Amino acid sequence: MSTPKANVELQRTVVSRVSRGSKLWRHAAIHLFLLTGSLLMIIPFFWMISSSLKSLNEMYAFPPVWIPGRLLWENYIYMFNSAPWGKFLLNTTKITLLVVVGQLLTCSMGAYAFARLKFPGRDALFTVYLATMMIPYQVTMIPTFKIIKSLGWLNTHNALIVPALFSAFGTFLLRQFFLTLPKELEQSAMIDGCSFPQIYRHIMLPNAKPALVTLAIFIFMGTWNDFLGPLIYINKLELKTLTLGLATFQGTYTTQWNYMMAGAVIVTLPVLLVYFLAQRHFVEGVVMSGIKE
């Protein structure tokens, strides 16, 4: 005959096993969902690489050819010989690096001011500045074009660099991160005689490395892959970027998709490389930048 104590222990054992079983099923469902999502994300990338090595007949074959019968590496050679891709790469690299460095500087200074400095109208000004994120680019495209034209910056890289040096999103991201840093760090620095610029340089920036890397990745991807900006402001061949150079393979009636995919692979590789090298800082920065309001 079982005792009440034995019944309680049996109930606890059953509940524990059911709980563990439900957790295993829940974890399995989550992993299955993530695996399915990963495959859906990888398939277009695999198709791009596969298409870059196909012949034109295989590109239009039905059913689709996932693995080409013969890998046509000469597609990449043809692509490089069809246009000054070295110049396109140099232009894109110059524009991207200048925008990344400049935007990190302006956004970090603005974020420090909004997060730590007290001045009249600070919160209202930040709200108005943040509201600019709600304005679509198409709304400001024509006024910006007129300003660029009046400055004589058409067909120059200044038209792509200078307007991109300021970002409400970058300021918001870094501000959120600066708010998580202990104020005791600044107070200790002030006791030692540090000014606000010195605190910004020696306290804020070193501690904000994860957020800065995160913002740098966002800026790099956005600038490197920008197509609309160069399309609007650049007409000279020697000033074009990689994304604009890809348009040379798109004709009026036909498009050389295999060559275009080869160019797309080349354009995508630097973005993937930067992300994989800074992945740890990227994840850490995204998590920590949203801890505190």
XYZ file of C-alpha atoms in Angstrom:
293
model
C 0.000 0.000 0.000
C 1.505 3.318 -1.096
C 1.976 6.147 1.361
C 0.939 9.792 0.761
C 4.612 10.718 0.595
C 5.233 8.158 -2.177
C 2.249 9.492 -4.138
C 3.607 13.020 -3.936
C 7.014 11.896 -5.158
C 5.385 9.973 -8.022
C 3.376 13.033 -9.043
C 6.501 15.185 -8.970
C 8.351 12.684 -11.138
C 5.517 12.563 -13.689
C 5.250 16.370 -13.800
C 9.027 16.684 -14.206
C 9.099 14.218 -17.087
C 6.156 15.904 -18.815
C 7.825 19.285 -18.368
C 11.106 18.020 -19.804
C 9.264 16.423 -22.711
C 7.376 19.615 -23.516
C 10.630 21.607 -23.378
C 12.301 19.174 -25.780
C 9.393 19.439 -28.222
C 9.402 23.227 -27.932
C 13.153 23.418 -28.542
C 12.849 21.010 -31.468
C 10.085 23.141 -33.012
C 12.152 26.303 -32.575
C 15.226 24.720 -34.161
C 13.132 23.359 -37.030
C 11.674 26.815 -37.630
C 15.135 28.428 -37.558
C 16.555 25.751 -39.864
C 13.719 26.285 -42.344
C 14.243 30.045 -42.245
C 17.997 29.605 -42.762
C 17.427 27.422 -45.813
C 15.023 29.969 -47.276
C 17.692 32.642 -46.821
C 20.490 30.497 -48.272
C 18.628 29.343 -51.392
C 18.723 32.745 -53.205
C 22.431 33.113 -52.386
C 23.148 29.591 -53.690
C 21.129 30.347 -56.828
C 23.180 33.515 -57.409
C 26.483 31.615 -57.164
C 25.178 28.777 -59.325
C 23.847 31.183 -61.955
C 27.171 33.008 -62.129
C 28.758 29.769 -63.420
C 26.074 28.806 -65.948
C 25.770 29.268 -69.662
C 23.010 31.488 -71.001
C 21.026 28.437 -72.151
C 21.091 26.945 -68.649
C 19.884 30.238 -67.212
C 16.626 29.958 -69.179
C 16.268 26.163 -68.945
C 13.062 24.629 -67.560
C 12.952 22.926 -65.164
C 15.623 25.128 -63.559
C 19.199 23.858 -63.514
C 20.496 24.145 -59.946
C 23.990 22.810 -60.624
C 25.512 23.748 -63.984
C 26.783 20.941 -66.182
C 30.115 22.748 -66.611
C 31.404 25.480 -64.333
C 32.034 28.495 -66.551
C 34.652 30.427 -64.585
C 35.224 32.482 -67.715
C 32.013 34.335 -66.863
C 34.010 36.220 -64.224
C 36.807 36.929 -66.717
C 34.310 38.286 -69.225
C 32.736 40.407 -66.520
C 36.052 41.984 -65.541
C 36.965 42.659 -69.185
C 33.574 44.197 -70.017
C 33.996 47.302 -67.841
C 36.619 49.044 -65.644
C 35.690 47.045 -62.541
C 38.917 47.948 -60.804
C 37.922 51.616 -61.009
C 34.393 50.803 -59.858
C 35.820 48.916 -56.874
C 38.143 51.794 -55.985
C 35.302 54.322 -56.194
C 32.992 52.196 -54.058
C 35.694 51.552 -51.460
C 36.591 55.253 -51.201
C 32.973 56.371 -50.838
C 32.130 53.632 -48.338
C 35.150 54.211 -46.087
C 34.649 57.981 -45.986
C 30.946 57.613 -45.201
C 31.589 55.009 -42.489
C 34.278 57.080 -40.743
C 32.407 60.367 -41.123
C 29.061 59.019 -39.962
C 30.595 57.252 -36.960
C 32.168 60.571 -35.935
C 29.051 62.732 -36.359
C 26.649 60.162 -34.903
C 28.814 59.448 -31.868
C 29.222 63.156 -31.084
C 25.503 63.804 -31.488
C 24.615 60.722 -29.453
C 26.925 61.791 -26.618
C 25.349 65.247 -26.540
C 21.791 63.874 -26.482
C 22.618 61.185 -23.921
C 24.847 63.028 -21.431
C 24.843 66.789 -21.930
C 22.022 68.895 -20.518
C 20.890 71.934 -22.529
C 17.537 73.649 -23.145
C 15.312 71.859 -25.625
C 17.482 68.738 -25.765
C 14.656 66.209 -25.681
C 12.472 68.185 -28.094
C 15.362 68.565 -30.536
C 16.117 64.861 -30.332
C 12.460 64.019 -30.993
C 12.385 66.254 -34.072
C 15.681 64.794 -35.294
C 14.376 61.278 -34.760
C 11.173 62.119 -36.624
C 13.197 62.635 -39.803
C 13.517 58.842 -39.960
C 9.814 58.733 -40.827
C 10.279 60.792 -44.002
C 10.688 58.551 -47.084
C 13.761 59.135 -49.229
C 11.538 59.778 -52.246
C 10.153 62.890 -50.529
C 13.578 64.506 -50.050
C 15.120 63.204 -53.271
C 14.219 66.189 -55.493
C 15.121 68.937 -52.951
C 18.401 67.167 -52.259
C 19.120 66.929 -55.975
C 18.531 70.672 -56.391
C 20.892 71.454 -53.515
C 23.563 69.134 -54.938
C 23.172 70.741 -58.358
C 23.414 74.278 -56.946
C 26.651 73.301 -55.185
C 28.104 71.989 -58.453
C 28.492 68.457 -57.085
C 26.797 66.572 -59.903
C 29.131 63.895 -61.322
C 31.295 64.085 -58.221
C 31.615 61.740 -55.280
C 30.808 64.621 -52.926
C 27.151 64.135 -53.840
C 27.317 60.604 -52.409
C 29.557 61.301 -49.416
C 28.490 64.581 -47.793
C 24.707 63.945 -47.444
C 25.443 60.478 -46.027
C 27.639 61.782 -43.197
C 24.636 62.364 -40.926
C 22.122 59.787 -39.763
C 19.263 59.976 -37.269
C 19.288 56.194 -36.953
C 22.989 56.106 -36.091
C 22.572 58.850 -33.521
C 19.635 57.023 -31.957
C 21.507 53.699 -31.835
C 24.580 55.166 -30.147
C 22.506 57.299 -27.785
C 20.744 54.187 -26.528
C 24.110 52.578 -25.904
C 25.580 55.617 -24.145
C 22.601 55.616 -21.773
C 23.638 52.155 -20.555
C 27.107 53.295 -19.463
C 27.444 54.085 -15.727
C 27.529 57.786 -14.920
C 30.197 57.051 -12.313
C 32.721 56.757 -15.143
C 32.092 60.364 -16.156
C 32.010 61.601 -12.599
C 35.370 59.998 -11.865
C 36.814 61.547 -15.023
C 35.458 64.987 -14.056
C 37.074 64.694 -10.628
C 40.362 64.032 -12.409
C 39.860 67.218 -14.434
C 38.622 65.833 -17.743
C 36.527 68.067 -19.978
C 33.490 66.891 -21.972
C 35.549 66.340 -25.173
C 38.080 64.319 -23.185
C 35.321 62.226 -21.601
C 33.867 61.629 -25.051
C 37.265 60.631 -26.452
C 38.687 58.566 -23.590
C 35.603 57.210 -21.799
C 32.655 56.991 -24.184
C 34.258 55.849 -27.417
C 36.374 53.001 -25.962
C 33.368 51.621 -24.057
C 31.070 51.961 -27.065
C 33.094 49.661 -29.317
C 30.287 47.060 -29.797
C 27.757 49.740 -30.756
C 30.245 51.481 -33.054
C 31.024 48.211 -34.829
C 27.299 47.503 -35.192
C 26.649 50.922 -36.705
C 29.709 50.584 -38.943
C 28.314 47.339 -40.380
C 24.938 48.963 -41.056
C 26.593 51.957 -42.733
C 28.940 49.747 -44.748
C 26.133 47.567 -46.087
C 23.905 50.517 -46.915
C 26.623 52.526 -48.669
C 28.283 49.607 -50.447
C 24.964 48.383 -51.873
C 23.547 51.823 -52.668
C 22.250 52.003 -56.226
C 19.758 54.846 -56.328
C 22.212 57.528 -55.175
C 24.895 56.813 -57.806
C 22.182 56.412 -60.439
C 20.883 59.926 -59.725
C 24.144 61.834 -59.359
C 26.769 59.943 -61.401
C 26.869 59.763 -65.206
C 30.592 59.542 -65.949
C 31.903 56.004 -66.387
C 35.093 56.608 -64.399
C 33.061 57.746 -61.360
C 30.557 54.870 -61.229
C 30.298 52.411 -58.351
C 30.034 48.616 -58.401
C 26.255 48.514 -58.124
C 25.895 51.000 -60.956
C 28.413 49.009 -63.005
C 26.172 45.955 -62.754
C 23.580 47.827 -64.789
C 25.890 47.596 -67.835
C 24.798 43.962 -68.213
C 21.129 44.919 -68.387
C 20.114 45.791 -71.931
C 16.898 47.156 -73.385
C 15.622 43.822 -74.682
C 17.844 41.152 -73.141
C 19.823 40.827 -69.925
C 23.008 38.787 -69.551
C 21.938 37.232 -66.269
C 24.908 34.896 -65.884
C 27.364 37.797 -66.121
C 25.186 39.939 -63.874
C 25.137 37.169 -61.255
C 28.922 36.945 -61.438
C 29.111 40.666 -60.747
C 26.579 40.329 -57.921
C 28.771 37.674 -56.276
C 31.763 40.022 -56.377
C 29.721 42.891 -54.941
C 28.286 40.720 -52.155
C 31.523 39.091 -50.947
C 32.966 42.173 -49.134
C 29.697 42.654 -47.228
C 29.707 39.017 -46.092
C 33.369 39.237 -45.122
C 32.851 42.342 -43.008
C 29.830 40.805 -41.293
C 31.563 37.519 -40.453
C 34.637 39.307 -39.092
C 32.558 41.583 -36.854
C 29.675 39.224 -36.089
C 30.393 38.980 -32.361
C 30.507 42.761 -31.916
C 27.419 43.145 -34.113
C 25.265 40.864 -31.959
C 26.593 42.391 -28.733
C 25.949 45.918 -29.962
C 22.384 45.196 -31.081
C 21.554 43.593 -27.728
C 23.157 46.223 -25.501
C 21.978 49.276 -27.444
C 18.345 48.555 -26.537
C 18.687 47.815 -22.824
C 17.756 51.220 -21.460
C 15.672 54.149 -22.651
